[in-house]
């Protein structure tokens, strides 16, 4: 019973079973009553046939009274015999209904007894006496009323059975209707209404409204489901509120991270391209990060690569200027509040996070970040600080590399200038020094004026050569200072000599960028200038060209003209300028050839392998 009261499914199942059972009982009762009424029609027909036989006997006896013939007598006897047979048929007698009403059997027994004992024996004896025939007819009339009463009883008995069947059907129909009404009421109040409440609850939950409750009472399945969904909705509301809070905090943190990344991006442009004043560039960035991330103060120190000591560069909100401050007019570090003010104002204990500023295994410095102990540092803040240290490390490393590269470039330029001075001007000065020593020797021995004049001529020629070489060196270094590559420098040189020669010197340049180092570029440029200077002085040419090509890992430099050329196809004698050109070619590890062209003019060819090309596997 408790299960039926609590379980909605059990109640619905019981209702369906009850309706089915009543339908089965109604059908069974209907079948039983119909089966028990199956002989009523035969009994009524049988009673009707007896009434017909009785009527036929009365009619035949009345004819016999008017026409007493043997045929009429035989006809009466035949009718009496037929009536007896009808009365004695066992299946018709067995079709009489078994009922609680004893009058049917009584009437039947009276009819049978009266016929057999009184009427049937008298029919054969009444033909000679008209008075007896009249009495027999009267008794048959009485028997007719008995048969009519029997037929009426049979019909009444059949009607009673059908009335009982109708009442039974109405009773079961009423019971089933009652059960259906109760079931529908139960379904409406315990199934449909709770389902609607659950649907409303689910719809409100889908709209993120977790305050709605089903408030279902009872112990059935839907009530349990409603209470479970109420609990689930409450938990979802709590979880959703927590999730919204987390999303809000994540959005704020993301916005803060984006702002911090923007600060890092803006500062990276200044760090990588704003000079070497790291303090003035990094301090504003660190202050903005402090304000954005609610941290600070931040201290930044560099590691001295020689004695491995920490050199403080800057400290935000510092009451004192750093020891190694480069700009006494800068106020980037001297801002309130100071670290002491941080602790005194909020009475908040500060903790320090030390982050290494390093590239690979090389420690470049440290970054010390102070923050409130009760707030701590989020993961995103730690990632941003790690990105900051990487950025500072890259900036410091690039700055040191740039300084080293500048020093190396300066040393290379000094080496090139020293080599050029040694290979050209120093040799000329040495030659002049020898000539001066020779003049002193002649002066001491009292040499002839002709010998001294010859020495003077040598000194004059040497001075002119030294002055010309000095001018060439100045022109060359000015070109290197103004030009951006060997190609642009050669263009300036060709333009210069085109103006001096009076015709356009052709230039064909096909060399990949950054192939030659500065020393190789100076030697190539000097060889080209020396060759063009020889064309200007000696060739009397109307056409000249400079070709610089890089093929098969070799650099080919060709200077050609259509001037008077050399006296023979062999190389010219070793003049001072040619000696310097050959020395430069040997320094490059190449080969210099000066020969007569097949048509006319001179051809100067330089072939060497650049230092970078030697690294190419062949």
XYZ file of C-alpha atoms in Angstrom:
618
model
C 0.000 0.000 0.000
C 2.820 2.392 0.817
C 4.349 1.580 -2.556
C 1.064 2.424 -4.277
C 0.806 5.683 -2.360
C 4.374 6.737 -3.228
C 4.969 5.280 -6.665
C 3.218 7.054 -9.514
C 4.141 4.295 -11.923
C 2.676 1.672 -9.549
C -0.575 3.636 -9.278
C -0.907 4.006 -13.021
C -0.139 0.316 -13.482
C -2.734 -0.619 -10.837
C -5.329 1.584 -12.533
C -4.685 0.002 -15.912
C -4.802 -3.479 -14.392
C -8.085 -2.638 -12.594
C -9.685 -1.365 -15.787
C -8.458 -4.408 -17.682
C -9.707 -6.772 -14.975
C -13.161 -5.185 -14.916
C -13.329 -5.354 -18.687
C -12.398 -9.040 -18.579
C -15.012 -9.723 -15.851
C -17.663 -7.858 -17.839
C -16.832 -9.816 -20.953
C -16.836 -13.113 -19.048
C -20.221 -12.364 -17.434
C -21.630 -11.334 -20.781
C -20.407 -14.536 -22.377
C -21.802 -16.611 -19.505
C -25.221 -14.942 -19.596
C -25.323 -15.186 -23.366
C -24.383 -18.859 -23.160
C -27.033 -19.505 -20.508
C -29.641 -17.764 -22.706
C -28.760 -19.803 -25.738
C -31.795 -22.243 -25.241
C -34.378 -19.560 -24.472
C -35.331 -19.099 -28.104
C -35.697 -22.870 -28.625
C -37.831 -23.117 -25.496
C -40.058 -20.253 -26.654
C -40.325 -21.808 -30.109
C -41.061 -25.196 -28.561
C -43.784 -23.652 -26.364
C -45.148 -21.860 -29.409
C -45.262 -25.118 -31.375
C -47.227 -26.726 -28.510
C -49.665 -23.822 -28.614
C -49.949 -24.267 -32.390
C -50.537 -28.029 -32.009
C -53.154 -27.382 -29.340
C -54.880 -24.876 -31.629
C -54.780 -27.338 -34.546
C -56.381 -30.041 -32.345
C -59.193 -27.650 -31.340
C -59.778 -26.740 -34.979
C -59.769 -30.375 -36.108
C -62.218 -31.446 -33.372
C -64.582 -28.639 -34.318
C -64.548 -29.785 -37.952
C -65.184 -33.307 -36.828
C -68.329 -32.104 -35.052
C -69.624 -30.688 -38.294
C -68.276 -33.443 -40.586
C -67.866 -36.701 -38.660
C -65.823 -38.619 -41.182
C -63.024 -41.042 -40.905
C -60.600 -38.663 -42.603
C -61.317 -36.058 -39.985
C -60.893 -38.637 -37.235
C -57.580 -39.741 -38.640
C -56.500 -36.117 -38.935
C -57.308 -35.507 -35.252
C -55.417 -38.622 -34.246
C -52.434 -37.535 -36.314
C -52.447 -34.117 -34.681
C -52.682 -35.659 -31.212
C -49.778 -37.962 -31.977
C -47.740 -35.006 -33.289
C -48.530 -32.988 -30.153
C -47.379 -35.932 -28.006
C -44.120 -36.187 -29.977
C -43.502 -32.475 -29.587
C -44.194 -32.681 -25.905
C -41.829 -35.652 -25.547
C -38.810 -34.236 -27.507
C -35.885 -34.544 -25.062
C -33.668 -31.743 -26.561
C -36.582 -29.319 -26.470
C -37.385 -30.280 -22.917
C -33.698 -29.905 -22.018
C -33.684 -26.413 -23.483
C -35.986 -25.174 -20.776
C -34.022 -22.634 -18.711
C -32.799 -23.548 -15.307
C -33.925 -20.654 -13.205
C -34.883 -19.879 -9.673
C -38.461 -19.296 -10.841
C -40.198 -22.689 -10.299
C -43.328 -21.734 -12.235
C -41.874 -22.692 -15.610
C -41.144 -26.258 -14.530
C -44.462 -26.401 -12.702
C -46.377 -25.261 -15.750
C -44.488 -27.679 -17.904
C -45.160 -30.557 -15.520
C -48.854 -29.585 -15.307
C -49.108 -29.428 -19.066
C -47.388 -32.787 -19.490
C -49.452 -34.463 -16.778
C -52.748 -33.059 -18.065
C -51.992 -34.127 -21.603
C -50.790 -37.589 -20.835
C -53.201 -38.487 -18.066
C -56.356 -36.679 -19.105
C -56.441 -35.405 -22.639
C -54.462 -37.846 -24.765
C -56.440 -40.998 -23.617
C -59.757 -39.253 -24.164
C -59.145 -38.148 -27.749
C -59.555 -41.659 -29.120
C -62.822 -42.209 -27.111
C -64.691 -39.002 -27.779
C -65.524 -39.431 -31.430
C -68.896 -41.230 -30.745
C -70.121 -38.709 -28.229
C -70.594 -35.118 -29.287
C -70.924 -33.983 -25.706
C -67.502 -35.390 -24.883
C -66.020 -33.672 -27.897
C -67.335 -30.364 -26.688
C -65.890 -30.957 -23.230
C -62.569 -32.000 -24.762
C -62.524 -28.844 -26.793
C -63.164 -26.791 -23.649
C -60.341 -28.570 -21.840
C -58.030 -27.966 -24.823
C -58.978 -24.298 -24.587
C -57.973 -24.390 -20.931
C -54.726 -26.118 -21.922
C -54.166 -23.317 -24.468
C -54.210 -20.768 -21.673
C -51.732 -22.915 -19.775
C -49.420 -22.995 -22.812
C -49.821 -19.219 -23.242
C -48.892 -18.715 -19.630
C -45.818 -20.967 -20.139
C -44.756 -18.951 -23.206
C -45.182 -15.735 -21.234
C -43.067 -17.137 -18.407
C -40.337 -18.147 -20.873
C -40.360 -14.732 -22.504
C -40.250 -13.036 -19.107
C -37.346 -15.220 -18.032
C -35.421 -14.244 -21.185
C -36.155 -10.556 -20.651
C -34.928 -10.814 -17.042
C -31.628 -12.285 -18.223
C -31.133 -9.516 -20.756
C -31.981 -6.910 -18.119
C -29.413 -8.468 -15.808
C -26.841 -8.356 -18.621
C -27.595 -4.673 -19.231
C -27.366 -3.869 -15.520
C -24.073 -5.763 -15.323
C -22.677 -3.813 -18.287
C -23.797 -0.514 -16.772
C -22.282 -1.468 -13.408
C -18.878 -2.356 -14.872
C -19.007 0.680 -17.158
C -19.638 2.891 -14.146
C -16.784 1.215 -12.248
C -14.407 1.679 -15.177
C -15.490 5.284 -15.574
C -14.841 5.859 -11.893
C -11.390 4.265 -12.126
C -10.615 6.305 -15.262
C -11.708 9.529 -13.550
C -9.586 8.724 -10.519
C -6.639 7.841 -12.790
C -7.016 11.040 -14.819
C -7.184 13.083 -11.638
C -4.076 11.312 -10.385
C -2.306 11.890 -13.721
C -3.295 15.565 -13.780
C -2.232 16.355 -10.223
C 0.700 13.978 -9.863
C 2.061 13.734 -13.413
C 1.023 16.594 -15.712
C 1.328 19.433 -13.187
C 4.714 18.257 -11.813
C 5.970 17.771 -15.367
C 4.975 21.331 -16.222
C 6.773 22.591 -13.140
C 9.847 20.596 -14.089
C 9.709 21.957 -17.649
C 9.472 25.517 -16.287
C 12.378 24.783 -13.964
C 14.471 23.437 -16.872
C 13.565 26.430 -19.075
C 14.492 28.910 -16.352
C 17.752 27.059 -15.745
C 18.522 27.251 -19.470
C 18.041 31.039 -19.182
C 20.555 31.137 -16.328
C 17.787 31.824 -13.781
C 18.720 29.499 -10.937
C 16.346 31.031 -8.341
C 13.233 29.183 -9.561
C 12.198 26.027 -7.625
C 9.666 23.308 -8.442
C 8.559 22.922 -4.764
C 7.102 19.449 -5.409
C 5.862 17.534 -2.376
C 5.201 13.858 -1.918
C 7.061 10.625 -2.302
C 6.471 9.711 -5.953
C 9.085 9.654 -8.644
C 8.423 13.152 -10.004
C 8.503 14.659 -6.527
C 11.859 13.004 -5.908
C 13.016 14.194 -9.321
C 11.776 17.723 -8.558
C 13.629 17.863 -5.248
C 16.738 16.512 -6.957
C 16.436 19.160 -9.678
C 15.886 21.859 -7.032
C 19.096 20.761 -5.332
C 20.886 20.572 -8.678
C 19.611 24.033 -9.668
C 20.795 25.471 -6.384
C 24.218 23.903 -6.858
C 24.289 25.104 -10.464
C 23.437 28.604 -9.297
C 26.274 28.514 -6.809
C 28.678 27.074 -9.396
C 27.537 29.555 -12.034
C 28.026 32.462 -9.641
C 31.514 31.190 -8.823
C 32.214 30.695 -12.507
C 31.000 34.197 -13.320
C 33.208 35.554 -10.586
C 36.157 33.590 -11.970
C 35.377 34.751 -15.503
C 35.166 38.338 -14.282
C 38.473 38.001 -12.495
C 39.991 36.276 -15.524
C 38.734 39.081 -17.765
C 40.267 41.669 -15.480
C 43.463 39.667 -15.328
C 43.451 39.245 -19.107
C 42.850 42.954 -19.632
C 45.644 43.679 -17.202
C 47.904 41.195 -18.993
C 47.081 42.759 -22.362
C 47.873 46.186 -20.980
C 51.124 44.820 -19.529
C 52.004 43.208 -22.860
C 51.324 46.520 -24.580
C 53.630 48.211 -22.106
C 56.296 45.576 -22.786
C 55.817 45.982 -26.538
C 56.083 49.753 -26.388
C 59.113 49.512 -24.129
C 60.788 46.914 -26.339
C 60.868 49.427 -29.174
C 62.639 51.882 -26.898
C 64.930 49.242 -25.373
C 66.074 47.877 -28.745
C 66.332 51.178 -30.574
C 66.561 53.947 -28.026
C 70.252 54.113 -27.188
C 72.145 52.796 -24.229
C 70.472 54.735 -21.374
C 68.740 51.717 -19.866
C 67.667 53.599 -16.723
C 65.607 56.290 -18.459
C 64.004 53.698 -20.748
C 63.248 50.930 -18.242
C 62.153 53.069 -15.274
C 58.898 54.389 -16.851
C 58.047 50.876 -18.016
C 58.591 49.429 -14.536
C 56.501 52.170 -12.911
C 53.628 51.501 -15.315
C 53.837 47.795 -14.593
C 53.831 48.468 -10.851
C 50.687 50.550 -11.126
C 48.998 48.031 -13.389
C 49.951 44.833 -11.516
C 49.785 46.345 -8.003
C 53.366 45.426 -7.156
C 56.544 47.277 -6.318
C 59.012 48.647 -5.761
C 61.203 46.946 -8.405
C 64.993 46.949 -8.407
C 67.208 46.152 -11.389
C 70.904 45.299 -11.154
C 73.462 44.276 -13.776
C 76.160 41.669 -13.352
C 79.672 42.975 -13.958
C 81.194 40.505 -16.466
C 84.710 41.042 -15.070
C 84.473 40.786 -11.277
C 80.939 39.207 -11.096
C 79.531 41.867 -8.785
C 76.041 43.322 -8.901
C 75.840 46.911 -10.071
C 72.511 48.604 -9.127
C 71.077 50.367 -12.152
C 67.729 51.592 -10.895
C 65.161 51.095 -8.139
C 61.676 52.484 -8.557
C 60.375 54.616 -5.646
C 63.868 54.890 -4.233
C 64.684 57.681 -1.735
C 68.286 57.828 -3.000
C 69.846 58.185 -6.408
C 71.712 55.059 -7.644
C 75.456 55.045 -7.055
C 76.267 54.754 -10.766
C 73.653 57.230 -11.992
C 74.710 58.723 -15.336
C 72.254 61.612 -15.433
C 71.966 63.733 -12.330
C 69.012 65.605 -13.822
C 66.906 62.423 -14.235
C 64.187 61.869 -11.631
C 63.010 58.438 -12.883
C 63.917 56.623 -9.671
C 63.232 59.353 -7.136
C 59.460 58.984 -6.839
C 57.238 58.489 -3.829
C 56.148 56.320 -2.189
C 59.395 54.788 -1.128
C 59.718 51.141 0.011
C 59.431 52.357 3.614
C 56.220 54.195 2.777
C 54.772 51.018 1.319
C 55.166 49.247 4.629
C 54.135 52.142 6.875
C 51.033 53.243 4.978
C 49.220 49.979 4.737
C 51.092 48.065 7.403
C 51.520 45.403 4.748
C 54.434 43.036 4.903
C 56.349 42.976 1.626
C 57.982 39.946 0.104
C 60.681 39.978 -2.532
C 60.848 37.848 -5.670
C 64.304 37.691 -7.269
C 64.332 36.833 -10.971
C 67.519 36.177 -12.959
C 68.094 38.250 -16.071
C 70.043 35.806 -18.195
C 70.616 34.599 -21.731
C 71.234 30.886 -21.745
C 73.718 30.119 -18.982
C 75.059 33.681 -18.936
C 73.768 35.710 -15.983
C 73.423 39.353 -17.000
C 71.698 40.714 -13.900
C 68.832 40.329 -11.451
C 65.358 41.828 -11.091
C 63.974 42.157 -7.570
C 60.195 42.563 -7.349
C 58.520 43.482 -4.048
C 54.851 42.658 -3.535
C 52.294 42.502 -0.728
C 52.495 39.206 1.125
C 48.736 38.958 1.661
C 47.984 39.493 -2.042
C 50.709 37.321 -3.491
C 51.476 36.964 -7.197
C 49.156 35.329 -9.709
C 50.427 32.952 -12.359
C 49.795 35.498 -15.108
C 51.767 38.136 -13.174
C 54.656 35.712 -12.781
C 54.558 34.956 -16.505
C 54.585 38.670 -17.293
C 57.538 39.203 -14.958
C 59.365 36.322 -16.650
C 58.640 37.946 -20.018
C 59.963 41.220 -18.605
C 63.219 39.586 -17.489
C 63.592 37.942 -20.917
C 63.056 41.305 -22.575
C 65.558 43.038 -20.318
C 68.034 40.210 -20.848
C 67.661 40.504 -24.612
C 68.047 44.285 -24.469
C 71.151 44.095 -22.253
C 72.646 41.308 -24.337
C 72.013 43.170 -27.600
C 73.397 46.374 -26.106
C 76.582 44.568 -25.066
C 76.827 42.870 -28.434
C 76.348 46.194 -30.208
C 79.049 47.780 -28.065
C 81.374 44.856 -28.775
C 80.550 45.058 -32.471
C 81.206 48.793 -32.461
C 84.532 48.200 -30.759
C 85.382 45.458 -33.236
C 84.347 47.684 -36.130
C 86.457 50.515 -34.759
C 89.436 48.187 -34.352
C 88.940 46.871 -37.888
C 88.789 50.400 -39.278
C 91.952 51.333 -37.381
C 93.657 48.189 -38.685
C 92.586 48.989 -42.237
C 93.820 52.575 -41.956
C 97.104 51.412 -40.454
C 97.530 48.827 -43.217
C 96.751 51.380 -45.912
C 99.182 53.847 -44.428
C 101.798 51.136 -44.143
C 101.264 49.802 -47.658
C 101.250 53.184 -49.377
C 102.279 56.296 -47.511
C 104.699 54.587 -45.122
C 106.549 52.980 -48.031
C 106.757 56.300 -49.825
C 108.048 58.005 -46.683
C 110.591 55.208 -46.227
C 111.717 55.752 -49.783
C 112.028 59.498 -49.124
C 113.965 58.785 -45.945
C 116.399 56.653 -47.939
C 116.769 59.444 -50.473
C 117.422 61.974 -47.679
C 120.092 59.669 -46.232
C 121.614 59.364 -49.683
C 121.604 63.178 -50.065
C 123.307 63.562 -46.694
C 125.922 61.038 -47.785
C 126.556 62.921 -51.017
C 126.691 66.188 -49.121
C 129.279 64.786 -46.706
C 131.501 63.371 -49.465
C 131.116 66.426 -51.609
C 129.186 64.835 -54.391
C 128.714 66.486 -57.754
C 125.789 68.835 -58.388
C 124.429 66.414 -60.967
C 124.192 63.633 -58.376
C 122.516 65.944 -55.895
C 120.103 67.158 -58.567
C 119.231 63.546 -59.353
C 118.524 62.917 -55.664
C 116.423 66.094 -55.531
C 114.440 64.839 -58.512
C 113.899 61.524 -56.731
C 112.763 63.382 -53.597
C 110.380 65.543 -55.630
C 108.945 62.483 -57.374
C 108.588 60.649 -54.064
C 106.873 63.605 -52.444
C 104.464 63.888 -55.363
C 103.751 60.160 -55.117
C 103.259 60.366 -51.353
C 100.976 63.371 -51.697
C 98.979 61.580 -54.421
C 98.686 58.453 -52.287
C 97.558 60.560 -49.337
C 94.878 62.150 -51.476
C 93.814 58.720 -52.721
C 93.601 57.416 -49.172
C 91.550 60.446 -48.075
C 89.238 60.022 -51.045
C 88.910 56.322 -50.315
C 88.080 56.787 -46.640
C 85.622 59.558 -47.459
C 83.917 57.171 -49.857
C 83.798 54.481 -47.187
C 82.386 56.972 -44.743
C 79.625 58.185 -47.072
C 78.830 54.921 -48.862
C 76.722 52.057 -47.588
C 78.263 49.203 -49.627
C 81.015 48.365 -52.098
C 78.607 48.846 -55.001
C 77.670 52.395 -53.970
C 81.332 53.235 -53.328
C 82.321 51.930 -56.773
C 79.537 53.996 -58.318
C 80.955 57.125 -56.678
C 84.454 56.202 -57.839
C 83.305 55.588 -61.429
C 81.367 58.872 -61.398
C 84.471 60.710 -60.118
C 86.775 59.297 -62.813
C 84.125 59.765 -65.500
C 84.228 63.477 -64.779
C 88.036 63.483 -64.816
C 88.335 61.360 -67.996
C 85.660 63.206 -69.928
C 83.603 60.098 -70.817
C 81.369 57.689 -68.919
C 83.139 54.746 -67.379
C 80.942 51.600 -67.554
C 80.263 49.641 -64.341
C 78.990 46.052 -64.272
C 78.509 44.875 -60.668
C 77.051 41.448 -59.784
C 78.070 40.469 -56.249
C 75.792 39.153 -53.458
C 75.459 41.496 -50.447
C 77.795 41.232 -47.462
C 80.178 38.937 -49.320
C 83.381 40.883 -48.590
C 84.671 42.022 -45.261
C 85.785 45.667 -44.824
C 89.469 44.862 -45.449
C 88.688 43.078 -48.731
C 86.417 45.918 -49.841
C 89.226 48.492 -49.214
C 91.758 46.460 -51.242
C 89.345 45.954 -54.159
C 88.438 49.630 -54.136
C 92.105 50.735 -54.043
C 93.028 48.404 -56.921
C 90.153 49.794 -59.023
C 91.123 53.383 -58.206
C 94.793 52.714 -59.029
C 93.859 51.136 -62.345
C 91.529 54.046 -63.259
C 94.252 56.512 -62.191
C 96.708 54.772 -64.587
C 94.108 55.054 -67.394
C 93.784 58.773 -66.629
C 97.579 59.325 -66.636
C 98.880 57.045 -69.361
C 96.217 55.410 -71.525
C 94.758 58.360 -73.509
C 91.614 56.203 -73.779
C 88.126 56.987 -75.054
C 86.406 54.061 -73.351
C 86.832 52.234 -70.044
C 84.849 49.719 -68.015
C 84.895 48.141 -64.552
C 83.453 44.641 -64.136
C 83.002 42.976 -60.744
C 81.442 39.480 -60.823
C 81.220 36.604 -58.356
C 81.280 33.193 -60.068
C 82.343 29.742 -58.906
C 83.259 30.984 -55.402
C 85.647 33.560 -56.847
C 85.487 37.313 -57.219
C 86.607 38.574 -60.633
C 87.543 42.254 -60.955
C 88.327 43.434 -64.523
C 89.352 46.973 -65.510
C 89.652 47.477 -69.287
C 90.284 50.444 -71.618
C 90.900 51.137 -75.334
C 93.943 53.351 -74.858
C 97.473 53.056 -76.249
C 98.052 49.951 -74.154
C 101.350 48.350 -73.253
C 104.389 48.225 -75.498
C 104.195 44.405 -75.585
C 101.672 41.737 -74.706
C 103.700 40.826 -71.612
C 103.143 42.393 -68.236
C 104.555 45.911 -67.768
C 107.677 46.667 -65.725
C 107.282 46.920 -61.979
C 106.324 50.532 -61.284
C 105.530 51.792 -57.826
C 101.723 51.737 -58.312
C 101.741 48.254 -59.804
C 103.867 47.006 -56.931
C 101.282 48.234 -54.436
C 98.456 46.644 -56.496
C 100.257 43.306 -56.536
C 100.874 43.538 -52.798
C 97.181 44.099 -52.262
C 96.334 41.097 -54.450
C 98.744 38.916 -52.465
C 97.146 40.163 -49.233
C 93.776 39.038 -50.588
C 95.263 35.668 -51.518
C 94.519 36.276 -55.186
C 96.199 36.837 -58.524
C 96.651 40.163 -60.350
C 97.435 40.276 -64.074
C 98.121 43.350 -66.240
C 98.377 42.676 -69.980
C 97.660 44.125 -73.389
C 94.157 43.607 -74.816
C 93.823 41.697 -78.102
C 92.350 44.728 -79.871
C 93.816 47.736 -78.104
C 94.224 49.036 -74.602
C 95.085 47.409 -71.297
C 93.350 44.719 -69.245
C 93.802 44.504 -65.466
C 92.380 41.326 -63.908
C 92.090 40.478 -60.198
C 90.842 37.033 -59.130
C 90.599 35.919 -55.488
C 88.392 33.876 -53.168
C 86.665 35.937 -50.423
C 86.899 34.795 -46.835
C 83.152 34.057 -46.688
C 83.232 32.072 -49.926
C 85.954 29.808 -48.505
C 83.397 28.497 -45.999
C 81.242 27.153 -48.832
C 81.697 23.406 -49.374
C 82.741 22.626 -52.925
